Amino acid sequence: MKSHSAIGLCLLLGAFTPSLGSAETVWLDDLNLAPIVQGWGKAQKNKCAAKKPEDGKPLTISAKRFDRGVGTVAESALNIFLNGDATTFSAQVGADDCKRGSSRTSIEFFVIGDGKQLWRSGVMHTNDAAKAFEVSVAGVNHLLLKVGDADDGNNDDFADWADAKFETKTAKTFKTGGEPVPEPVTPYILTPAAPPTPRINGAKVFGVRLGSPFLFTIPATGDRPMEFSATNLPSGLHLDTKTGQITGSLPSRGEFIVTLGAKNSLGSAEKQFRIVCGDAIALTPPMGWNSWNCFAHMISAEKVRSAADAMVRSGLINHGFTYINIDDFWQNHVPTNEKDVQDLIKPLRDDQGFIVSNARFPDMKGLADYVHDRGLKIGIYSSPGPTTCGGCAGSWLHEEQDAQTFARWGFDFLKYDWCSYGSVTDGSIANPLNVPVRKNASNDDYAIHPFKVMGGFLRDQPRDIIFSLCQYGNNDVWKWGGAVNGSCWRTTGDVNDSWRSIKEIGFTQDKAAPYAKPGNWTDPDMLIVGWVGWGRPHPTSLTPDEQYTHISLWCLLSAPLLIGSDMAKLDDFTLSLLTNDEVLAVDQDELGKQATCVIKVNEISGRVSDLRIYQKELVDGGHAIGFFNLGTEPVKWELSDFTQLHLSGKQIVRDLWRQQNVATLDAAKNSLPLTIPGHGVLLYKFTPAK
Ligand code: GLA
């Protein structure tokens, strides 16, 4: 943390800032602003926030200009150490005009003194007049200035603390700091070890299309050797009793109820399993691995093979993890000076226009076979634009050929990433097919079109290919993703291994919830546990509790679970996060609902709190409920009003991470005491008692 000494800053200000107020006035913009944390861009003194300092415009709220203040972007936090030396804090706040009229701007200002809320603006939009306030900060040691994103993401969330100043007793300046963080905690494992007796895990339903190659590996934990069985398997399918792999293809549409069995020297297990041969695939969210968060542009066929091996060796396959997905950089690259990819500067396509894999991927079909032989599936990546986000060959004008190539090689999953398609829609490159472009569009056609094209070609292939849309949630993708054959759609920008990213992405998904269902999933991006780092892997920076929050929330959201970690470096804690079958069952629940936030608790015993309670209805009549504490301090809270959760009667409450019942209660009479760690969660299941 950087901070000027009071004397140093005074001298500096004395020399260069003649407009400094009286000795008792300390302006917010005169404090050290370096510690401000915010959604993106940089906070600026006397200007609105910007990506680059030279871009900031004067602070302006609904056409009113301010000479002084601080421009920031939600979610923003600045801690000011007043040490009881200030008497009042005043400001005029609002959304900056640099995105005037944007419907995406929604922000809320908070002034918090020693954990108590002193002032709150309410949600503000562009064109709202600045709100002026003055609050007493007498006796306050620790003042937190926060701007929230009103829970809808931080697009265009420019927020100004204009005319912001303190009246003080004696101080001439104050030290500043960033967002508070929770006390450090060493990783603690909650997931009980799987028993040595057989247990069949994973989804209870599987979708396939008529005639498509079928591959499903029965996910079962327990000592090996294990013998598998499948009673009532429809004709066309065959089980390998040693590996548990079911292969073949179905000659007729319909639903088939199969009893899966697993037996070892210690016992046996059975499970009802539904195979649905129809139009929809991905009847539960895809689970697997993707190369990007860990290897980025440094991916190779060898690393993909070793990820597949690790998926089996680590036992993750026994919990339902299936896909091994190659992200960007399996293709050749357009000319660049970037030294890491010089070996990829080769022709992007062959003489007939078919895409070629790069020298690090010498045999795509062989690689797909390798992955399939292990009972796993394989995914690939492209862009509707001429190049991918990383500058490799994209599918523009070659969509049908590429869909055919991916199918011929044996791929089961395509992530299709918007990226350079912007150059098509803004008219900056040739558009021989006259596809809809943005400037002529009065609707979302220009944004939907490229996904519709590829979705159609994928659907024509003689194998099932999950279509994963990646365009960061633009044009309300959740409303049309299913209609273009999409199985899942990214709803946000790229995740990273920080609390802010998890919070900003994970807790803003309610908008997409009504559209999530079997075959169509909200994708808040990949998992960020284990070793991650985009070509320079390091252990995730998330705290253990933040990782519990991340996995619990993604499961409640019915999100695809794609591990972004180096699979060669899975430690026990990371494995415990990824192998809790009761937690994974929430993600894989057949009903396919997406949890939404049903309760927010902003104050507990007079102190500011940020509890969010997420609820997901499950197929068996139960509810998964996540009690998330977004504050940094542990909180104690009692759930007493069950009507908000629409729960009544006698309920059995089970802690899913610990796999233990914690209470049996009567919703009308009892309450449930909860202690939740800072940035942490309790993930419970409520089941009506018989
Ligand atoms: C975009 C996507 C990422 C990744 C990269 C690859 O940033 O959002 O998930 O696929 O492109 O270049």
XYZ file of C-alpha atoms and ligand atoms in Angstrom:
702
model
C 0.000 0.000 0.000
C 1.341 3.431 -0.939
C 0.710 6.492 1.203
C 2.262 9.909 1.544
C 3.350 11.074 4.941
C 1.181 13.942 6.157
C 4.102 16.378 6.135
C 5.327 15.328 2.710
C 1.866 15.754 1.217
C 1.382 19.152 2.888
C 4.633 20.416 1.461
C 3.675 19.145 -1.949
C 0.240 20.695 -1.776
C 1.637 23.922 -0.337
C 3.926 24.230 -3.335
C 1.514 23.237 -6.119
C -2.074 23.640 -4.956
C -2.943 27.252 -4.241
C -6.675 26.401 -4.190
C -6.321 24.336 -0.999
C -9.193 25.151 1.424
C -8.865 26.397 4.969
C -6.592 24.542 7.371
C -9.624 22.569 8.630
C -10.739 21.399 5.175
C -9.217 18.278 3.650
C -10.313 17.533 0.099
C -10.802 13.920 -0.935
C -8.928 14.550 -4.172
C -5.870 15.657 -2.199
C -5.533 12.276 -0.509
C -3.431 9.477 -1.953
C -5.864 7.798 -4.353
C -3.514 5.004 -5.431
C -5.108 2.428 -3.080
C -8.615 2.808 -4.574
C -9.841 -0.506 -5.913
C -12.493 -0.356 -8.582
C -14.205 -2.402 -11.300
C -11.877 -1.437 -14.135
C -9.896 1.564 -15.415
C -8.234 4.032 -13.052
C -9.723 6.392 -10.504
C -8.867 9.998 -11.298
C -8.526 13.182 -9.376
C -10.863 15.957 -10.615
C -11.774 13.929 -13.723
C -14.020 11.009 -14.485
C -12.373 7.592 -14.304
C -10.699 6.309 -17.441
C -8.724 3.441 -18.885
C -5.825 5.837 -19.575
C -5.225 8.995 -17.473
C -5.251 11.223 -20.588
C -8.790 10.048 -21.404
C -10.543 11.398 -18.303
C -13.006 14.244 -18.891
C -13.961 16.882 -16.274
C -16.276 15.605 -13.543
C -19.850 16.211 -14.743
C -23.060 14.900 -13.201
C -26.232 15.508 -15.204
C -24.646 18.460 -17.034
C -23.343 20.044 -13.824
C -19.583 20.465 -13.866
C -17.435 20.097 -10.727
C -13.866 21.328 -10.387
C -12.899 18.958 -7.646
C -13.581 15.411 -6.604
C -12.753 11.830 -7.523
C -14.003 9.860 -10.521
C -14.200 6.111 -10.039
C -15.976 3.023 -11.411
C -18.137 0.570 -9.445
C -17.427 -1.589 -7.581
C -15.148 0.877 -5.868
C -13.710 1.092 -2.356
C -11.419 3.534 -0.593
C -10.551 3.316 3.065
C -9.650 6.522 4.842
C -7.992 6.441 8.246
C -9.529 9.453 10.005
C -8.382 8.447 13.484
C -11.139 10.510 15.063
C -9.699 13.728 13.631
C -12.491 14.710 11.210
C -15.858 16.206 12.110
C -17.869 16.019 8.855
C -17.676 14.521 5.385
C -19.673 16.078 2.557
C -19.930 15.508 -1.189
C -22.196 15.585 -4.201
C -22.416 12.211 -5.875
C -23.797 10.767 -9.068
C -23.136 9.010 -12.361
C -20.643 10.833 -14.549
C -21.835 12.155 -17.899
C -19.017 10.418 -19.762
C -21.623 7.716 -20.506
C -24.625 9.988 -20.329
C -27.817 8.227 -21.347
C -26.399 4.728 -21.007
C -29.071 2.334 -19.816
C -26.350 0.167 -18.318
C -25.244 2.693 -15.701
C -26.566 1.945 -12.217
C -24.555 2.696 -9.114
C -24.982 3.231 -5.406
C -22.784 5.242 -3.032
C -22.148 4.218 0.570
C -20.378 6.012 3.401
C -19.459 3.595 6.187
C -17.831 4.694 9.441
C -16.311 2.036 11.714
C -18.633 -0.596 10.236
C -21.814 1.505 10.521
C -23.657 2.930 7.543
C -23.564 6.727 7.740
C -25.105 7.488 4.365
C -26.362 5.667 1.316
C -27.432 7.258 -1.966
C -29.926 4.703 -3.262
C -29.444 3.432 -6.807
C -28.505 6.217 -9.256
C -28.460 6.325 -13.061
C -27.137 8.744 -15.645
C -29.163 11.971 -15.856
C -29.962 11.816 -12.124
C -29.015 15.130 -10.538
C -26.086 15.006 -8.119
C -27.102 14.132 -4.558
C -25.549 16.386 -1.961
C -24.999 15.224 1.612
C -23.065 16.008 4.735
C -22.566 13.446 7.500
C -20.968 13.674 10.905
C -17.829 11.569 11.153
C -17.018 12.712 14.688
C -15.091 9.983 16.485
C -14.815 7.786 13.354
C -11.463 6.059 12.966
C -12.023 4.227 9.789
C -14.153 5.575 6.923
C -15.009 3.399 3.936
C -16.254 5.070 0.743
C -17.883 2.460 -1.449
C -19.674 2.492 -4.769
C -21.726 -0.603 -5.561
C -22.836 -1.700 -9.025
C -26.507 -2.174 -7.997
C -25.945 -5.898 -8.647
C -26.173 -5.676 -12.414
C -22.496 -5.647 -13.360
C -20.302 -2.585 -13.798
C -20.720 -1.704 -17.472
C -20.639 2.104 -17.868
C -20.684 2.507 -14.063
C -18.754 5.803 -13.871
C -19.284 7.253 -10.405
C -18.194 10.649 -9.074
C -17.523 11.763 -5.515
C -17.678 15.454 -6.451
C -16.862 18.337 -4.095
C -15.926 15.710 -1.532
C -14.245 17.067 1.576
C -13.698 16.646 5.286
C -13.817 19.261 7.975
C -11.187 18.362 10.525
C -10.031 19.346 13.942
C -6.328 19.479 13.259
C -5.418 17.047 10.508
C -4.220 18.281 7.135
C -4.428 14.955 5.397
C -5.368 11.334 6.005
C -3.781 8.059 5.060
C -5.748 5.870 2.673
C -6.010 2.158 1.985
C -7.840 -0.209 -0.352
C -10.623 -2.620 0.289
C -10.466 -4.512 3.588
C -9.628 -8.217 3.210
C -10.574 -11.133 5.466
C -8.105 -12.474 8.031
C -5.860 -15.106 6.404
C -7.070 -18.699 6.785
C -5.167 -21.881 5.908
C -6.992 -24.182 3.488
C -9.395 -26.471 5.321
C -11.011 -29.507 3.761
C -14.711 -30.100 4.368
C -15.450 -32.799 1.786
C -15.471 -36.236 3.443
C -13.361 -38.837 1.609
C -15.390 -41.063 -0.729
C -15.910 -44.529 0.768
C -14.035 -47.562 -0.676
C -17.402 -49.212 -1.411
C -18.882 -48.352 -4.827
C -20.901 -45.178 -5.211
C -22.309 -43.982 -8.533
C -22.048 -40.216 -8.865
C -22.818 -37.621 -11.498
C -25.914 -36.599 -13.405
C -29.028 -38.752 -13.470
C -29.884 -37.891 -17.060
C -28.052 -37.835 -20.381
C -29.182 -36.364 -23.714
C -28.159 -37.636 -27.138
C -29.413 -37.170 -30.698
C -30.589 -39.863 -33.056
C -27.678 -41.770 -34.610
C -24.940 -39.676 -32.941
C -21.970 -41.522 -31.470
C -22.800 -42.213 -27.824
C -20.149 -42.001 -25.114
C -20.914 -41.977 -21.402
C -18.607 -43.223 -18.686
C -20.359 -44.320 -15.495
C -18.818 -42.052 -12.838
C -18.235 -44.188 -9.756
C -15.994 -43.876 -6.729
C -14.773 -46.876 -4.747
C -11.870 -49.312 -4.826
C -10.853 -50.825 -8.119
C -11.171 -53.294 -9.764
C -14.843 -52.519 -10.273
C -17.370 -54.293 -12.422
C -20.087 -52.254 -14.075
C -23.554 -53.236 -15.246
C -26.412 -51.489 -17.051
C -29.836 -53.128 -17.009
C -32.368 -52.225 -19.710
C -29.758 -50.577 -21.900
C -31.568 -49.751 -25.176
C -30.447 -51.615 -28.272
C -27.654 -49.851 -30.101
C -25.717 -49.226 -26.886
C -23.016 -51.388 -25.386
C -21.374 -51.330 -21.936
C -17.746 -52.201 -21.310
C -18.133 -53.833 -17.888
C -14.484 -53.176 -16.949
C -14.275 -49.454 -17.768
C -17.918 -48.443 -17.327
C -17.922 -46.836 -20.788
C -21.238 -46.993 -22.647
C -20.841 -46.538 -26.412
C -22.794 -47.078 -29.633
C -25.642 -45.015 -31.085
C -29.416 -44.965 -30.727
C -31.594 -45.911 -33.687
C -34.786 -44.406 -32.290
C -35.873 -41.401 -30.293
C -37.338 -41.790 -26.821
C -36.588 -42.048 -23.124
C -34.875 -45.074 -21.669
C -34.620 -45.778 -17.953
C -31.511 -47.795 -17.248
C -30.268 -49.191 -13.935
C -26.551 -48.591 -13.655
C -24.590 -50.859 -11.337
C -21.065 -50.870 -9.882
C -19.571 -53.717 -7.843
C -16.221 -54.252 -6.117
C -14.887 -56.643 -3.473
C -16.460 -54.506 -0.710
C -19.990 -54.038 -2.019
C -22.210 -52.794 -4.789
C -24.290 -49.764 -5.764
C -27.126 -49.068 -8.189
C -28.603 -45.943 -9.706
C -31.527 -45.143 -12.000
C -30.322 -43.306 -15.087
C -32.406 -41.684 -17.815
C -31.158 -41.595 -21.408
C -33.103 -39.154 -23.550
C -32.717 -39.459 -27.298
C -34.172 -36.237 -28.686
C -33.126 -32.759 -29.789
C -31.510 -31.463 -26.622
C -28.016 -32.363 -25.466
C -26.236 -31.029 -22.342
C -29.276 -31.884 -20.223
C -27.077 -31.015 -17.246
C -24.282 -28.392 -17.304
C -21.059 -29.631 -18.970
C -18.272 -30.575 -16.545
C -14.633 -30.806 -17.531
C -11.422 -28.863 -18.076
C -10.364 -25.994 -20.343
C -6.802 -24.982 -21.193
C -7.164 -21.188 -21.124
C -7.005 -20.061 -17.481
C -3.842 -22.036 -16.976
C -1.906 -22.324 -20.234
C -3.428 -19.659 -22.528
C -1.176 -19.367 -25.639
C 1.260 -22.000 -24.315
C -1.066 -24.945 -24.936
C 0.045 -28.049 -26.866
C -1.322 -31.497 -27.722
C 1.001 -32.965 -25.122
C -0.500 -30.785 -22.390
C -4.005 -31.734 -23.535
C -3.129 -35.438 -23.381
C -1.672 -35.049 -19.928
C -4.799 -33.164 -18.774
C -6.883 -36.125 -19.981
C -4.587 -38.547 -18.143
C -4.814 -36.440 -14.977
C -8.612 -36.313 -15.231
C -8.592 -40.107 -14.938
C -5.644 -40.490 -12.539
C -6.944 -37.880 -10.086
C -10.331 -39.599 -9.976
C -12.167 -36.484 -11.206
C -13.728 -38.616 -13.956
C -15.437 -40.591 -11.169
C -17.364 -37.478 -10.145
C -18.701 -36.641 -13.601
C -15.922 -34.478 -15.096
C -15.899 -35.324 -18.805
C -14.769 -32.624 -21.262
C -11.136 -31.857 -22.105
C -11.425 -28.550 -23.936
C -8.717 -26.897 -25.995
C -9.134 -23.125 -26.006
C -7.362 -20.656 -28.303
C -3.947 -21.335 -29.934
C -4.399 -24.752 -31.509
C -4.517 -22.939 -34.872
C -1.870 -20.944 -36.713
C -1.458 -17.264 -35.978
C -1.465 -14.143 -38.125
C 1.956 -12.427 -38.339
C 2.989 -10.803 -35.042
C 6.153 -9.863 -33.170
C 4.997 -11.774 -30.074
C 7.933 -14.102 -29.476
C 6.075 -16.994 -27.835
C 4.090 -17.727 -30.985
C 6.673 -17.353 -33.762
C 6.379 -21.102 -34.466
C 2.680 -20.550 -35.262
C 3.140 -17.972 -38.045
C 2.183 -20.301 -40.898
C -0.669 -20.412 -43.438
C -3.973 -20.457 -41.566
C -5.756 -22.753 -44.052
C -4.886 -25.286 -46.750
C -5.412 -24.847 -50.498
C -9.062 -25.879 -50.228
C -9.720 -23.470 -47.381
C -9.779 -26.085 -44.624
C -8.359 -24.879 -41.321
C -5.072 -26.483 -40.267
C -3.873 -27.111 -36.748
C -0.500 -25.672 -35.748
C 2.770 -27.549 -35.234
C 2.014 -28.021 -31.528
C -1.075 -30.023 -32.562
C 0.235 -32.352 -35.269
C -2.672 -34.841 -35.237
C -6.076 -33.555 -34.150
C -7.943 -36.776 -34.937
C -5.338 -38.804 -33.034
C -5.687 -36.433 -30.079
C -9.488 -36.756 -30.053
C -9.177 -40.562 -30.208
C -6.733 -40.489 -27.290
C -9.198 -38.516 -25.157
C -12.185 -40.668 -26.172
C -10.277 -43.867 -25.384
C -10.099 -42.687 -21.783
C -13.886 -42.340 -21.628
C -13.671 -38.547 -21.899
C -14.830 -36.034 -24.516
C -12.917 -33.292 -26.259
C -13.624 -29.642 -27.044
C -12.224 -27.047 -29.435
C -12.359 -23.256 -29.893
C -12.943 -20.799 -32.732
C -14.331 -17.360 -33.506
C -16.939 -16.171 -36.019
C -14.478 -13.412 -36.953
C -11.427 -13.732 -39.207
C -9.189 -14.181 -36.155
C -9.682 -15.366 -32.591
C -9.132 -13.229 -29.508
C -5.521 -14.425 -29.484
C -4.975 -13.588 -33.181
C -5.205 -17.140 -34.544
C -7.337 -18.303 -37.486
C -11.072 -17.783 -36.972
C -13.981 -19.258 -38.928
C -15.179 -16.167 -40.887
C -16.321 -17.279 -44.361
C -15.347 -20.881 -43.539
C -18.016 -21.761 -40.982
C -19.398 -24.830 -42.721
C -15.954 -26.218 -43.523
C -14.892 -25.708 -39.921
C -17.970 -27.396 -38.482
C -17.275 -30.342 -40.788
C -13.611 -30.415 -39.826
C -14.361 -30.350 -36.094
C -16.836 -33.215 -36.527
C -14.430 -35.195 -38.743
C -11.683 -34.864 -36.158
C -14.134 -36.112 -33.489
C -14.782 -33.018 -31.380
C -17.709 -32.904 -28.951
C -17.723 -29.245 -27.879
C -17.109 -25.902 -29.592
C -16.507 -22.627 -27.759
C -17.227 -19.864 -30.264
C -15.791 -16.521 -29.253
C -16.992 -13.220 -30.780
C -13.673 -11.327 -30.769
C -12.734 -10.030 -34.232
C -16.303 -10.427 -35.491
C -16.646 -6.788 -34.397
C -14.641 -5.908 -37.532
C -17.385 -7.519 -39.638
C -20.286 -5.814 -37.896
C -18.710 -2.354 -37.893
C -18.006 -2.659 -41.626
C -14.221 -2.392 -41.307
C -13.545 -5.546 -43.326
C -15.093 -6.899 -46.517
C -18.513 -8.470 -46.077
C -19.075 -10.486 -49.253
C -22.029 -12.376 -47.781
C -23.770 -9.187 -46.756
C -24.330 -10.345 -43.196
C -26.247 -7.903 -40.946
C -23.997 -5.138 -39.676
C -24.372 -2.969 -36.661
C -24.902 0.399 -38.254
C -27.975 -0.782 -40.170
C -29.382 -2.776 -37.307
C -32.474 -1.769 -35.409
C -32.426 -5.083 -33.560
C -29.963 -7.717 -32.391
C -29.651 -9.506 -35.754
C -26.043 -8.463 -36.320
C -25.079 -10.006 -32.968
C -27.157 -13.160 -33.324
C -26.340 -13.924 -36.948
C -22.846 -15.452 -36.619
C -23.959 -17.801 -33.844
C -27.026 -18.825 -35.811
C -24.816 -19.686 -38.785
C -22.392 -21.846 -36.814
C -25.187 -23.286 -34.646
C -26.912 -24.493 -37.806
C -23.792 -26.086 -39.265
C -22.975 -27.843 -35.997
C -26.497 -29.215 -35.855
C -25.991 -30.694 -39.345
C -22.986 -32.770 -38.259
C -23.308 -36.482 -37.628
C -22.189 -36.097 -33.995
C -23.371 -34.142 -30.962
C -21.307 -30.993 -30.493
C -22.064 -28.796 -27.518
C -22.177 -25.192 -28.733
C -20.753 -22.799 -26.156
C -21.420 -19.159 -27.021
C -18.802 -16.673 -25.887
C -19.706 -13.026 -26.459
C -19.565 -11.819 -22.845
C -23.332 -11.444 -22.365
C -23.923 -8.798 -25.042
C -27.369 -8.259 -26.539
C -28.974 -10.262 -23.707
C -27.613 -13.513 -25.125
C -29.675 -15.506 -22.613
C -32.804 -14.487 -24.526
C -31.718 -15.965 -27.886
C -28.802 -18.343 -27.169
C -31.087 -21.390 -27.087
C -32.707 -20.485 -30.412
C -29.320 -20.589 -32.194
C -28.623 -24.092 -30.875
C -26.461 -22.817 -28.002
C -26.021 -25.168 -25.051
C -24.489 -22.490 -22.838
C -23.617 -18.829 -23.110
C -21.048 -16.701 -21.382
C -22.794 -13.835 -19.636
C -19.717 -11.857 -18.576
C -16.177 -10.817 -19.420
C -13.238 -13.014 -18.458
C -12.955 -14.247 -14.890
C -9.683 -13.939 -12.962
C -8.518 -15.270 -9.627
C -9.558 -12.302 -7.498
C -12.415 -11.814 -5.067
C -13.606 -8.803 -7.053
C -13.909 -10.881 -10.204
C -15.775 -13.710 -8.492
C -18.070 -11.225 -6.793
C -18.681 -9.062 -9.848
C -19.400 -12.072 -12.058
C -20.985 -14.569 -9.700
C -23.464 -12.371 -7.893
C -24.895 -10.660 -10.994
C -26.490 -13.575 -12.836
C -30.143 -13.244 -11.844
C -30.984 -11.577 -15.165
C -30.186 -14.792 -17.040
C -31.871 -17.178 -14.598
C -35.284 -17.425 -16.289
C -33.624 -18.766 -19.449
C -31.526 -21.538 -17.866
C -32.936 -25.013 -18.310
C -31.861 -28.513 -19.355
C -29.923 -27.999 -22.592
C -29.370 -24.225 -22.059
C -27.062 -22.918 -19.346
C -25.812 -19.591 -18.044
C -22.002 -19.572 -18.208
C -20.302 -17.176 -15.765
C -16.894 -18.387 -17.089
C -14.536 -21.109 -15.983
C -13.366 -22.212 -12.562
C -10.452 -20.385 -11.072
C -9.253 -22.809 -8.395
C -5.907 -24.655 -8.332
C -2.945 -23.456 -10.447
C -4.046 -20.763 -12.868
C -2.330 -17.880 -14.606
C -2.712 -17.636 -18.409
C 0.666 -19.055 -19.424
C 2.380 -18.220 -16.106
C 0.596 -20.491 -13.631
C 0.549 -19.742 -9.907
C -1.727 -21.014 -7.115
C -5.063 -19.190 -7.246
C -5.116 -15.934 -5.281
C -8.580 -16.696 -3.904
C -8.708 -17.449 -0.176
C -10.032 -20.876 0.859
C -13.399 -19.338 1.793
C -13.561 -17.464 -1.503
C -13.005 -20.783 -3.258
C -15.864 -22.382 -1.305
C -17.991 -19.407 -2.338
C -16.922 -19.767 -5.985
C -17.732 -23.479 -6.276
C -20.941 -23.255 -4.226
C -22.224 -20.321 -6.261
C -21.363 -21.844 -9.648
C -23.200 -25.037 -8.602
C -26.234 -23.050 -7.455
C -26.197 -21.163 -10.767
C -26.203 -24.458 -12.738
C -23.054 -23.228 -14.443
C -20.784 -25.324 -16.638
C -17.960 -26.524 -14.364
C -14.797 -26.245 -16.440
C -11.665 -26.548 -14.350
C -9.137 -23.887 -15.381
C -6.251 -25.352 -13.437
C -3.020 -27.133 -14.343
C -4.244 -30.698 -13.879
C -0.732 -31.876 -13.058
C -0.782 -29.737 -9.914
C -4.069 -30.621 -8.239
C -3.476 -30.443 -4.479
C -5.722 -32.106 -1.897
C -7.626 -28.924 -1.099
C -8.424 -28.190 -4.749
C -9.461 -31.802 -5.303
C -11.715 -31.628 -2.260
C -13.456 -28.606 -3.793
C -14.061 -30.463 -7.044
C -15.091 -33.881 -5.745
C -17.876 -33.203 -3.270
C -20.681 -35.224 -4.837
C -23.455 -33.600 -2.794
C -22.286 -30.156 -3.906
C -21.851 -31.273 -7.528
C -25.341 -32.795 -7.413
C -26.701 -29.259 -6.939
C -25.075 -28.233 -10.226
C -26.161 -31.387 -12.023
C -29.727 -31.438 -10.709
C -32.137 -32.724 -13.354
C -34.652 -29.913 -12.943
C -32.081 -27.489 -14.313
C -33.163 -24.356 -12.435
C -30.712 -21.526 -11.823
C -30.580 -20.143 -8.269
C -31.437 -16.508 -7.698
C -30.811 -14.183 -4.792
C -33.884 -14.246 -2.562
C -32.722 -12.378 0.551
C -30.174 -9.641 1.177
C -29.178 -8.688 4.699
C -27.502 -5.283 4.826
C -27.370 -4.735 8.551
C -26.797 -7.028 11.498
C -26.866 -5.600 15.034
C -26.338 -2.046 13.819
C -23.320 -2.910 11.649
C -23.181 -2.922 7.866
C -23.340 -6.451 6.475
C -23.604 -7.960 3.025
C -25.322 -11.339 3.235
C -26.872 -12.760 0.071
C -29.037 -15.828 0.197
C -29.387 -17.833 -3.009
C -32.022 -20.484 -3.498
C -32.345 -23.242 -6.085
C -35.295 -25.568 -6.427
C -34.277 -29.218 -6.862
C -35.971 -32.082 -8.650
C -36.665 -34.042 -5.445
C -38.723 -31.220 -3.901
C -35.801 -29.974 -1.817
C -34.009 -26.623 -2.085
C -30.305 -25.857 -2.173
C -29.643 -22.632 -0.306
C -26.361 -20.741 -0.227
C -25.817 -18.277 2.615
C -23.034 -16.033 1.300
C -21.203 -13.484 3.408
C -19.699 -10.890 1.071
C -18.273 -8.925 3.995
C -14.737 -9.450 5.252
C -15.614 -10.272 8.861
C -17.306 -13.512 9.945
C -20.973 -12.934 10.793
C -23.499 -14.605 13.043
C -27.072 -14.432 11.792
C -30.273 -16.274 12.452
C -32.687 -17.333 9.727
C -36.117 -17.041 11.286
C -38.465 -15.962 8.492
C -38.764 -18.995 6.242
C -41.639 -17.500 4.257
C -39.148 -15.470 2.200
C -37.767 -18.810 1.030
C -41.270 -20.228 0.547
C -40.404 -23.001 2.960
C -42.961 -24.353 5.369
C -43.566 -27.349 7.608
C -40.904 -29.658 8.929
C -37.560 -29.375 7.128
C -34.378 -31.415 7.325
C -31.369 -29.158 6.926
C -28.162 -30.653 5.579
C -24.738 -29.048 5.249
C -23.672 -30.166 1.774
C -19.945 -29.464 2.086
C -19.729 -31.415 5.344
C -22.328 -33.956 4.134
C -24.023 -33.847 7.534
C -27.526 -33.013 8.717
C -27.400 -29.948 10.944
C -31.043 -29.550 12.010
C -34.586 -30.739 11.705
C -36.837 -27.762 12.193
C -40.371 -26.517 11.983
C -40.350 -23.528 9.640
C -43.248 -21.904 11.510
C -41.637 -22.105 14.941
C -37.883 -22.522 14.802
C -34.985 -20.473 13.578
C -31.619 -21.524 12.236
C -28.452 -19.934 13.672
C -25.669 -19.462 11.138
C -22.008 -18.440 11.412
C -20.524 -17.577 8.041
C -16.848 -16.755 7.424
C -15.801 -13.519 5.674
C -16.149 -13.949 1.877
C -17.432 -17.438 2.727
C -20.564 -19.529 2.487
C -22.739 -22.166 4.080
C -24.315 -24.374 1.447
C -27.355 -26.180 2.836
C -30.058 -28.368 1.432
C -33.575 -28.128 2.875
C -35.692 -31.228 2.353
C -39.306 -31.477 3.536
C -39.456 -34.148 6.260
C -41.902 -36.971 5.543
C -11.541 -14.505 -24.731
C -12.388 -15.485 -23.918
C -11.474 -16.341 -23.061
C -10.487 -17.087 -23.948
C -9.704 -16.100 -24.802
C -8.854 -16.806 -25.844
O -10.904 -13.594 -23.912
O -13.307 -14.791 -23.135
O -12.228 -17.255 -22.290
O -11.177 -18.010 -24.739
O -10.581 -15.222 -25.493
O -8.125 -15.922 -26.634
